[in-house]
Coordinates of C-alpha atoms in Angstrom, one line a residue:
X109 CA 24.1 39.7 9.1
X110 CA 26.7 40.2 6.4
X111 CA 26.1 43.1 3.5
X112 CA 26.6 42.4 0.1
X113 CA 29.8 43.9 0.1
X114 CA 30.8 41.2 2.9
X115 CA 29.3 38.4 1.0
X116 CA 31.1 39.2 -2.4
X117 CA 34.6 39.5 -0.7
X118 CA 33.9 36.3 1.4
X119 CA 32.7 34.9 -2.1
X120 CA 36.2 36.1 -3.8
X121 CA 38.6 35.0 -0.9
X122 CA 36.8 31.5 -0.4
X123 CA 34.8 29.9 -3.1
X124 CA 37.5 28.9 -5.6
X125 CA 39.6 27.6 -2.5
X126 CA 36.6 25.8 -2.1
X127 CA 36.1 24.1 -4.9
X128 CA 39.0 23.3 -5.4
X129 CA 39.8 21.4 -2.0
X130 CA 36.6 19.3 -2.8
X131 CA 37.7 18.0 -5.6
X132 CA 35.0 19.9 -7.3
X133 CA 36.2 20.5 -11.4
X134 CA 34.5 23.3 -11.4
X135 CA 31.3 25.6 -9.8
X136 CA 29.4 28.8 -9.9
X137 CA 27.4 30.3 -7.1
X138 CA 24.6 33.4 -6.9
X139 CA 23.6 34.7 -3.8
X140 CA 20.5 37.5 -3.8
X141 CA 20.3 39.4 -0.7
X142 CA 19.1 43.0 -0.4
X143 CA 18.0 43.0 -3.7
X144 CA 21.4 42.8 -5.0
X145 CA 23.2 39.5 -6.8
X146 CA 26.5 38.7 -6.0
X147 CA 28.5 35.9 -8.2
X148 CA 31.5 33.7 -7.8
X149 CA 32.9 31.2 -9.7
X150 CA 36.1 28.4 -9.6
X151 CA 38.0 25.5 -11.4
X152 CA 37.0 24.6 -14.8
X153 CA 34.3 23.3 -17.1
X154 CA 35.6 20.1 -18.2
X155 CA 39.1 18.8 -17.3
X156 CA 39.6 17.7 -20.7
X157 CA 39.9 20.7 -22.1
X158 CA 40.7 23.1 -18.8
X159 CA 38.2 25.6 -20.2
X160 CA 37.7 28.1 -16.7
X161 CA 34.6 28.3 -15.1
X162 CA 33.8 32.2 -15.1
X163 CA 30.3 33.6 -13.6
X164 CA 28.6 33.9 -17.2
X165 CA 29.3 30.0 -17.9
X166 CA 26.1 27.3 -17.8
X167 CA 25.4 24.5 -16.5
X168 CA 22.8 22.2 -16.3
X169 CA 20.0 22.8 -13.4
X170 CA 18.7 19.0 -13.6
X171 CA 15.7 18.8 -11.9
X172 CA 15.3 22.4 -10.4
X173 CA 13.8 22.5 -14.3
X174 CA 10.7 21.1 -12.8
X175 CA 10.0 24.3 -11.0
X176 CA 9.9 26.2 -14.6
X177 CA 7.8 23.6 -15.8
X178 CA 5.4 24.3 -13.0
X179 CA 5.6 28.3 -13.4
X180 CA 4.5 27.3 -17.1
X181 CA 1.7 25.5 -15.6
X182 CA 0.2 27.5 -13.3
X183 CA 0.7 30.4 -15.9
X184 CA -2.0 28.1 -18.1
X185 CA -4.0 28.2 -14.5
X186 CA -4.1 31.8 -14.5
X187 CA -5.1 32.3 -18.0
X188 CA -8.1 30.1 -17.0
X189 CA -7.2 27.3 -19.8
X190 CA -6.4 24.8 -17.1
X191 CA -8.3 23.8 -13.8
X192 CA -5.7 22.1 -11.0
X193 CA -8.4 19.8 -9.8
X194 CA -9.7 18.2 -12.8
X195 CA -9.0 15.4 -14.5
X196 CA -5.8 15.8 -16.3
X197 CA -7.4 14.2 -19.2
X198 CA -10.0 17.1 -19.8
X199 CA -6.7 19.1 -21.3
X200 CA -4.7 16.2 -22.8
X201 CA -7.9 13.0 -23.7
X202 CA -5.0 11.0 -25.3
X203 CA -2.8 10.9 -21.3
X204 CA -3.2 7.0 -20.0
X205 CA -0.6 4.7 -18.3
X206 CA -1.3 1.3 -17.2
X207 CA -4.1 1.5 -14.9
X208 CA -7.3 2.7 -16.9
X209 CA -9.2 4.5 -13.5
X210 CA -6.2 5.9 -12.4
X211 CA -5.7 7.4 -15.6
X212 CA -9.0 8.9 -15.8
X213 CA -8.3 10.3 -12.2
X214 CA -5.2 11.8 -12.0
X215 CA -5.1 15.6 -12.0
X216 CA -2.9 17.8 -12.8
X217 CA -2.2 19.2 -8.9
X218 CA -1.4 15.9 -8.3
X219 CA 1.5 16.1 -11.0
X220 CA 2.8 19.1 -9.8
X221 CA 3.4 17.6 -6.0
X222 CA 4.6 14.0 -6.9
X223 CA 1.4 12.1 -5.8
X224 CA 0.1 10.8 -9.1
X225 CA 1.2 7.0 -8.3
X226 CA 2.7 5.8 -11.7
X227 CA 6.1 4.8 -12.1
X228 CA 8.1 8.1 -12.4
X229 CA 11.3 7.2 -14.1
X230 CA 11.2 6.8 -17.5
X231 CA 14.2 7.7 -19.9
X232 CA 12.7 6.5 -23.1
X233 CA 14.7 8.4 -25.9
X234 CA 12.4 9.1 -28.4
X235 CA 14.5 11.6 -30.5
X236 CA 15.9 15.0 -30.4
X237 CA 12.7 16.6 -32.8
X238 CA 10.4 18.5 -31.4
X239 CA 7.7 15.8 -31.4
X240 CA 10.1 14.1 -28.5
X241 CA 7.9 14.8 -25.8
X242 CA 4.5 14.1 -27.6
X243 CA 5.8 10.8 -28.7
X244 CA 7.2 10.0 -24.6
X245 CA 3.9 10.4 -23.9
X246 CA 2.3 7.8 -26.4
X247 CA 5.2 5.7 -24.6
X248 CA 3.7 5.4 -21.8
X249 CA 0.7 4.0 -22.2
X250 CA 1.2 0.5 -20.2
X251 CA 3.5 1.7 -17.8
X252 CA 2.7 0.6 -14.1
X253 CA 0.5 2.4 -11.5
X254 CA 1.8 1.8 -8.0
X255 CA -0.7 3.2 -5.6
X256 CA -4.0 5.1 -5.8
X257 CA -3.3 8.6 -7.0
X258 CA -2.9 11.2 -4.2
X259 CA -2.0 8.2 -1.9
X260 CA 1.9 9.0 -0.9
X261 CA 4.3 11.3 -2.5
X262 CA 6.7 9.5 -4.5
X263 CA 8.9 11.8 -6.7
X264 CA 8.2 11.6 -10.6
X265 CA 10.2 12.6 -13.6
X266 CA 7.7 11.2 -16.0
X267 CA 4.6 13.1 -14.5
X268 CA 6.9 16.3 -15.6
X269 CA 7.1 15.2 -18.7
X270 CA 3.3 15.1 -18.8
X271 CA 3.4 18.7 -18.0
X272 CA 5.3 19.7 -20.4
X273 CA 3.4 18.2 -22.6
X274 CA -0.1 19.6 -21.2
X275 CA 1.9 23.2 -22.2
X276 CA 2.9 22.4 -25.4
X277 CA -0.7 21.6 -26.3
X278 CA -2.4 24.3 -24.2
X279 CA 0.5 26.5 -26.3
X280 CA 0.8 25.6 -29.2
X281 CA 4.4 25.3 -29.0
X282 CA 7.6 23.1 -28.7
X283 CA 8.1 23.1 -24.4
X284 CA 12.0 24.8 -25.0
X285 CA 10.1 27.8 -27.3
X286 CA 7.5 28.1 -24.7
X287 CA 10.0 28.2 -21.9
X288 CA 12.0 30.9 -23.7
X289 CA 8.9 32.8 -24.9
X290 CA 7.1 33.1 -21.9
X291 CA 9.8 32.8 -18.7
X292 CA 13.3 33.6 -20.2
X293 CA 12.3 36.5 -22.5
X294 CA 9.8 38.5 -19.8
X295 CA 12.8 38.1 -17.0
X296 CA 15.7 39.4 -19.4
X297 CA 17.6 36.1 -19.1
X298 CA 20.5 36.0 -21.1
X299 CA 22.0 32.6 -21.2
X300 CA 19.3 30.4 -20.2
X301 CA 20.0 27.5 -22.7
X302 CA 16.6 24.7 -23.2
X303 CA 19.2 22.4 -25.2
X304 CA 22.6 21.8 -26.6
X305 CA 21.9 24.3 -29.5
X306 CA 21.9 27.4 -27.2
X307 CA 24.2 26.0 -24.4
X308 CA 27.5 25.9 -27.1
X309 CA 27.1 30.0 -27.9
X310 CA 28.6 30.3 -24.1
X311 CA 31.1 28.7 -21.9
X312 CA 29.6 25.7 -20.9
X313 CA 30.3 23.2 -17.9
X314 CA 30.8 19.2 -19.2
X315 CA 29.7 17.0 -16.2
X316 CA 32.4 14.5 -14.4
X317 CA 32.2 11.1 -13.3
X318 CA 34.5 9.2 -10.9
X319 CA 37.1 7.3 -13.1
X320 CA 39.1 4.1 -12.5
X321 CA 41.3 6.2 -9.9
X322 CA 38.0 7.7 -8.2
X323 CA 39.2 11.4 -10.0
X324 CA 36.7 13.0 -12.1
X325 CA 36.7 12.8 -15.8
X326 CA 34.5 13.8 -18.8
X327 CA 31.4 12.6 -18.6
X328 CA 30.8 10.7 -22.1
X329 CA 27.3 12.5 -22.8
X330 CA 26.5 15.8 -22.3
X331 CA 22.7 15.4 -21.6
X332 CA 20.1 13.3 -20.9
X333 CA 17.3 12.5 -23.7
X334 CA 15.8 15.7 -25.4
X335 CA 11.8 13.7 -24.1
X336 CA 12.9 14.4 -20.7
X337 CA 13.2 17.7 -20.8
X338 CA 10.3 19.6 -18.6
X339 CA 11.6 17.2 -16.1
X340 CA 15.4 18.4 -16.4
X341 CA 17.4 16.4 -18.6
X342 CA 19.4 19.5 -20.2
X343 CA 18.1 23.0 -19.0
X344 CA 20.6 25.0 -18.5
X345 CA 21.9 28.5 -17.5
X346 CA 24.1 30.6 -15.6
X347 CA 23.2 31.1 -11.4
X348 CA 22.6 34.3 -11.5
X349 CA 20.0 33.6 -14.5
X350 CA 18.6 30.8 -12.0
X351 CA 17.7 33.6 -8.9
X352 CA 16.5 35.6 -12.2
X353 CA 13.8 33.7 -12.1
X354 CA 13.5 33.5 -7.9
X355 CA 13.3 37.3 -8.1
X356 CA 10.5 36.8 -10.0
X357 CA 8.7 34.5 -7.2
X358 CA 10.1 37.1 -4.7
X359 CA 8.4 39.9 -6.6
X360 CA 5.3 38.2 -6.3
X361 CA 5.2 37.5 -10.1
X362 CA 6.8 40.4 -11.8
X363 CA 9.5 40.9 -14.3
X364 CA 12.0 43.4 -14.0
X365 CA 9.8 45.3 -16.8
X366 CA 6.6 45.2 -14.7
X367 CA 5.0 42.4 -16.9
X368 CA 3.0 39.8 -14.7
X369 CA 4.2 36.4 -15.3
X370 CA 2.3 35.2 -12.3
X371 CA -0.7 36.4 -10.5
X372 CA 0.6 37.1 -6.9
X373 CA -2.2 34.8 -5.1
X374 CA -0.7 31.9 -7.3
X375 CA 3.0 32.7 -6.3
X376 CA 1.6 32.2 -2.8
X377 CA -0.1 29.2 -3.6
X378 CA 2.9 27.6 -5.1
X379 CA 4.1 27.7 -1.6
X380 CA 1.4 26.1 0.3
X381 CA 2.5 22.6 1.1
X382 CA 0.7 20.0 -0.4
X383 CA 1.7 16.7 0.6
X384 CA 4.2 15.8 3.9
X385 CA 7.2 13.7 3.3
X386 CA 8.6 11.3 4.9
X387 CA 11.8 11.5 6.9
X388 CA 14.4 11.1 3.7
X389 CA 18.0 11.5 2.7
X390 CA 18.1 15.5 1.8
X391 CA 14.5 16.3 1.4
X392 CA 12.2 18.5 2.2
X393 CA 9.3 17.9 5.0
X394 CA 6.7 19.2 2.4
X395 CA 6.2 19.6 -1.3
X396 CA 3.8 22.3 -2.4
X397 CA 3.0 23.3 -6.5
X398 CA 6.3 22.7 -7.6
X399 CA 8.5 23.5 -4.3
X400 CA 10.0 21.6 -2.2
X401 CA 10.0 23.1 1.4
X402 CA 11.2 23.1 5.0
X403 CA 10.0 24.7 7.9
X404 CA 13.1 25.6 10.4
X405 CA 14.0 27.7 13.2
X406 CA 10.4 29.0 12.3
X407 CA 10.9 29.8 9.1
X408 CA 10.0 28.9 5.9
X409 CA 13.1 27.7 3.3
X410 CA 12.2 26.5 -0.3
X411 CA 14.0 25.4 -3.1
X412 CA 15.2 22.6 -5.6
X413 CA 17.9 19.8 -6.0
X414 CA 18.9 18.9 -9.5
X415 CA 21.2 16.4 -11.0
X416 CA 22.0 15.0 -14.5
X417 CA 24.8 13.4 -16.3
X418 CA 27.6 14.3 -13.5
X419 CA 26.4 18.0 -13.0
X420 CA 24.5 19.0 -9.4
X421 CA 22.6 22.2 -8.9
X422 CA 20.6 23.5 -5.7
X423 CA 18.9 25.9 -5.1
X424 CA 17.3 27.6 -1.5
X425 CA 15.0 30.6 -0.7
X426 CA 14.1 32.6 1.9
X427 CA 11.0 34.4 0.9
X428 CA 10.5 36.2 4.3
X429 CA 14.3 37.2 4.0
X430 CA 14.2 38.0 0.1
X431 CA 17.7 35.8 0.1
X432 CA 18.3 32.7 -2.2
X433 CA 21.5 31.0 -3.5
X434 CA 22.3 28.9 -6.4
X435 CA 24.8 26.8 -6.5
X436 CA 25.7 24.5 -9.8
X437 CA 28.5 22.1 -9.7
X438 CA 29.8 19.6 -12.3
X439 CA 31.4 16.9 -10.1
X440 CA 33.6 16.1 -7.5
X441 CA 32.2 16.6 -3.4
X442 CA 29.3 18.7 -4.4
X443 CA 27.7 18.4 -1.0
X444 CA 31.0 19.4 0.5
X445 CA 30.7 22.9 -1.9
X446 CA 26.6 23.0 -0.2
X447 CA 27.5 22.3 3.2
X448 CA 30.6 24.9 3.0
X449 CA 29.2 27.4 1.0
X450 CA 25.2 27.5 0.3
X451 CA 24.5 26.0 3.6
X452 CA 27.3 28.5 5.6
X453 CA 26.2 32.2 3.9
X454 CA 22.1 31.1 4.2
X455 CA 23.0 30.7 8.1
X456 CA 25.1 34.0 7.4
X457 CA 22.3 36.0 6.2
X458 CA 19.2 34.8 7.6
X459 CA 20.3 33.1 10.3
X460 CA 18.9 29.9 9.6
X461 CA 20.7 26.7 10.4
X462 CA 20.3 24.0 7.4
X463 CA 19.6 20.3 9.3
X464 CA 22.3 18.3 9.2
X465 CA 21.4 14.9 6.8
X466 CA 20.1 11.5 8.9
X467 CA 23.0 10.1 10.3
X468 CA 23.1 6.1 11.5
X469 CA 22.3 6.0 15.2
X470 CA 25.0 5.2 17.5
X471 CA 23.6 2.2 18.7
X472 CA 21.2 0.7 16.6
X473 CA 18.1 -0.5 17.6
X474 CA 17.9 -5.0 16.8
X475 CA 15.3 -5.4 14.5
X476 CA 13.5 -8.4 12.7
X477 CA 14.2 -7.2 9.0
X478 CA 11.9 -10.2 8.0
X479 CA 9.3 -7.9 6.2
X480 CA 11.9 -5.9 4.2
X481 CA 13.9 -8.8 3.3
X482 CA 13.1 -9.3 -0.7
X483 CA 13.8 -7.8 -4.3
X484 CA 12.2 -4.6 -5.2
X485 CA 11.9 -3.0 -9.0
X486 CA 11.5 -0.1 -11.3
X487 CA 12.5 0.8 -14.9
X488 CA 16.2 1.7 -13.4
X489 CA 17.1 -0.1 -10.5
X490 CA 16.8 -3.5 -9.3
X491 CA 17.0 -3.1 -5.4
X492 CA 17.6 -6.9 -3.0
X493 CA 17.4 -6.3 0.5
X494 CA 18.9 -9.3 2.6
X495 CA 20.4 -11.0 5.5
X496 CA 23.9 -12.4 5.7
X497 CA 24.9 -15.3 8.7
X498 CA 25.9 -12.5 10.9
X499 CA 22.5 -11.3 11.2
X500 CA 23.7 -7.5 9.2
X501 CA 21.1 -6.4 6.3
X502 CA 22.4 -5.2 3.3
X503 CA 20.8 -3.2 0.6
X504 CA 22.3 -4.4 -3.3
X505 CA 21.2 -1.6 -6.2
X506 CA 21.9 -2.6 -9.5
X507 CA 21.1 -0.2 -12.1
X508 CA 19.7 -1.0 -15.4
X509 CA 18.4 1.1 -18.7
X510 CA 19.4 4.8 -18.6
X511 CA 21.3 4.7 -15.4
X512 CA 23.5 2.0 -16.6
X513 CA 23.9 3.4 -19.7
X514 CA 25.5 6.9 -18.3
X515 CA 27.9 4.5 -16.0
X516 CA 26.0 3.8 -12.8
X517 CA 27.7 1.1 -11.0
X518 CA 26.0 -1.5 -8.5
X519 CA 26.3 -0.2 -4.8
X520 CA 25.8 -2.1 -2.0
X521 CA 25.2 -1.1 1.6
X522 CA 24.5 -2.2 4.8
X523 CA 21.7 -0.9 6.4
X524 CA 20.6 -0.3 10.1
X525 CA 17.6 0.6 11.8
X526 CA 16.9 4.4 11.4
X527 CA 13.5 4.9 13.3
X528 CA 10.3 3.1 12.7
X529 CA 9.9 1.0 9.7
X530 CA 12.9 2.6 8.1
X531 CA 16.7 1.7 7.5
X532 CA 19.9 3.9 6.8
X533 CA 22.8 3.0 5.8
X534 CA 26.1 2.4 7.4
X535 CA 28.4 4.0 5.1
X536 CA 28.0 7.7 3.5
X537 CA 27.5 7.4 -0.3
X538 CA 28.4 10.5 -2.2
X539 CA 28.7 12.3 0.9
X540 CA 24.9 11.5 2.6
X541 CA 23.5 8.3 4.6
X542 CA 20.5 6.8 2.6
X543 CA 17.6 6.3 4.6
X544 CA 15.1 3.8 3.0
X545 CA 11.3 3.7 4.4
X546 CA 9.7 0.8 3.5
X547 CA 5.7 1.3 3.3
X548 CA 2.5 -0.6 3.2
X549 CA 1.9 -4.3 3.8
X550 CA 0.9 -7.2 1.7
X551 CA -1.7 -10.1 3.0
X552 CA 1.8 -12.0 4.1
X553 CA 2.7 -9.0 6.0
X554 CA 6.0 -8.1 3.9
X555 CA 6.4 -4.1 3.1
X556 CA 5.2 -3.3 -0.2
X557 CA 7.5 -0.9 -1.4
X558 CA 10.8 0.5 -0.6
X559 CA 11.1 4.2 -0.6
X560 CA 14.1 6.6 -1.0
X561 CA 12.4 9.5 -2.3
X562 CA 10.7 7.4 -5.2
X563 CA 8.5 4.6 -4.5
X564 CA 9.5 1.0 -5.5
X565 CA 7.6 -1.9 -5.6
X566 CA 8.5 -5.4 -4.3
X567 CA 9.1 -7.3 -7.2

């Protein structure tokens, strides 16, 4: 097993070289092991202005906000002003979406593990004041329920918004004050940065987008809307800040001070799987109370993706080691950087071998795509699965709304059989084969939905 000393030299001689041959514009990485934190970081934080990335600069975390969000949470759990099991509605009366029962139903465990059923991604700006997130929820009032709630896991952005609200009411408080307040403060967290306003006081990473050539440039927005936030959309902060706050986890709750920010039986139940996935591109087997977990080689490994406006951030943790690494990235082969650095030094120093993502079979098995063939919908994607002469499937996703907006461009794939009633496809995009299961059947016996890690309905 490498000491800390091994891992920071490794870290010095490597990383930079690293980021660099991936065409990565710049990166930051945090590794805890032994109690200690080592740092490295390479390239720069924008190419427009060849700023250097150094070990105190931010960058966004994206999603791997969502675990915050749920600390917050259960935080109200253990204060005994919010029951997991209850209606969701018994805390925040004014919460409905487009189905009325479902509404009434949905609890708040279920919003924490991605099984609430509504459509879960919904970029409605509604302004950068700090009524944005009371006024996304009001926004939501008709949007579509897909399946019974607790039904299938189908992972939702908006149903973290409706956390963040439930804490800003429960609080008191604007979600970035309460985030501060009661995480960032307790765990003497320097540059953890809720928004814009805090993020330009330090050096901070601009993401990249592939330009006309395919080389990254500036992305032209920083961050995603301001309503988004308890779901990721600009959180950001340096990587050691980020295993700050795994520390915390690791110490079953405490802050360096010796304050309790959670109880320790609700640390452990944070890590109690709650729902089983299915086999996906890059995903867990299990999500619990915020964490999204593995079990490998026998042990347990948790963590986070994240990813917003050309910036990716992950995060994995070995409780039973007391190791975690962060690694945040602002463009370029960022799962070249995981595979060659996060995935290489948590095989280093707990021996644990990350699996390799789906890969297309050899030789794929024929199948009748009849009951995939169709068009398939949300908010920010319109998905056609469909047949050429040749027999081959292909998977067209055009993307609409936000996605568009930020310069997504249509992709089309073709897809083989993967194992039973899902696909991959042929071709790697951004480095992984996407596998696509499609679930449930209608009276005509066509799937219902397509899903990728979110569920979308047949149109």
């Amino acid at each position: 097993m490498m000491s800390p000393e091994s891992v920071q030299s490794w870290l010095d001689e490597h990383f930079a070289r690293i980021v660099g041959e991936r065409g990565v514009p710049g990166a930051s990485v945090a590794v805890l092991t032994q109690g200690r934190v080592l740092a490295a970081a390479g390239g720069v934080l924008s190419v427009t202005t060849g700023v250097e990335a150094t070990t105190d600069s931010v960058f966004q975390i994206g999603s791997i906000t969502k675990l915050w969000t749920s600390a917050l949470v259960m935080q109200l759990v253990d204060d005994g002003l919010v029951d997991l099991d209850a209606p969701l509605r018994a805390y925040l009366p004014e919460f409905t979406v487009g189905d009325e029962a479902a509404a009434a139903a949905i609890t708040t465990r279920q919003l924490l593990c991605h099984v609430a059923g509504f459509e879960g991604d919904i970029f409605t700006d509604t302004g950068r004041g700090d009524d944005a997130i009371e006024r996304y929820l009001a926004s939501i009032h008709d949007i579509p329920q897909l399946f019974e709630p607790g039904e299938v896991f189908s992972y939702n952005n908006t149903g973290f918004v409706v956390l963040g609200r439930l804490v800003e009411v429960l609080r008191g408080k604007p979600f970035d004050a309460v985030l501060v307040e009661r995480l960032a403060t307790p765990l003497g967290l320097t540059h953890v940065s809720p928004s814009p306003y805090e993020a330009i006081l330090h050096r901070a990473a601009v993401g990249h987008v592939p330009g006309e050539d395919g080389a990254p440039v500036a992305a032209p927005t920083w961050a995603l809307a301001r309503s988004n936030a308890p779901a990721g959309s600009m959180l950001a902060m340096t990587a050691r800040d980020l295993l700050g706050f795994v520390a915390m986890h690791l110490a079953d709750g405490t802050a360096p001070d010796g304050s309790v920010v959670l109880r320790p039986e609700t640390v452990t139940a944070m890590r109690q799987p709650q729902v089983k996935l299915p086999r996906l591109s890059g995903m867990g087997g299990s999500w619990g109370l915020g964490w999204e977990m593995d079990e490998l080689d026998g042990h347990t490994v948790i963590g986070h993706d994240g990813g917003t406006i050309g910036q990716a951030a992950f995060l994995r943790f070995v409780p039973e080691h007391g190791v975690a690494i962060a690694l945040l990235t602002n463009g370029g082969d960022f799962f070249g950087v995981f595979n060659d650095v996060l995935a290489y030094l948590l095989g280093e120093l707990t021996g644990i071998t990350l699996p390799g993502r789906p890969v297309p079979p050899a030789d794929p098995e024929p199948i009748d795509p009849a009951p995939y063939l169709g068009r398939y919908a949300d908010t920010i994607y319109d998905i056609t699965v469909g047949q050429d002469a040749d027999g081959a499937i292909w998977l067209d996703r055009v993307p609409k709304d936000v996605i568009a907006e930020i310069g997504g461009k249509p992709e089309r794939s073709r897809l083989v059989h993967f194992e039973g009633d899902s696909l991959i496809s042929l071709e790697p995009s951004h480095g992984i084969h996407l596998v696509f299961a499609f679930i449930g059947r209608d009276a005509a016996g066509l799937a219902k939905y397509i899903h990728y890690g979110r569920v979308v309905a047949r149109a």
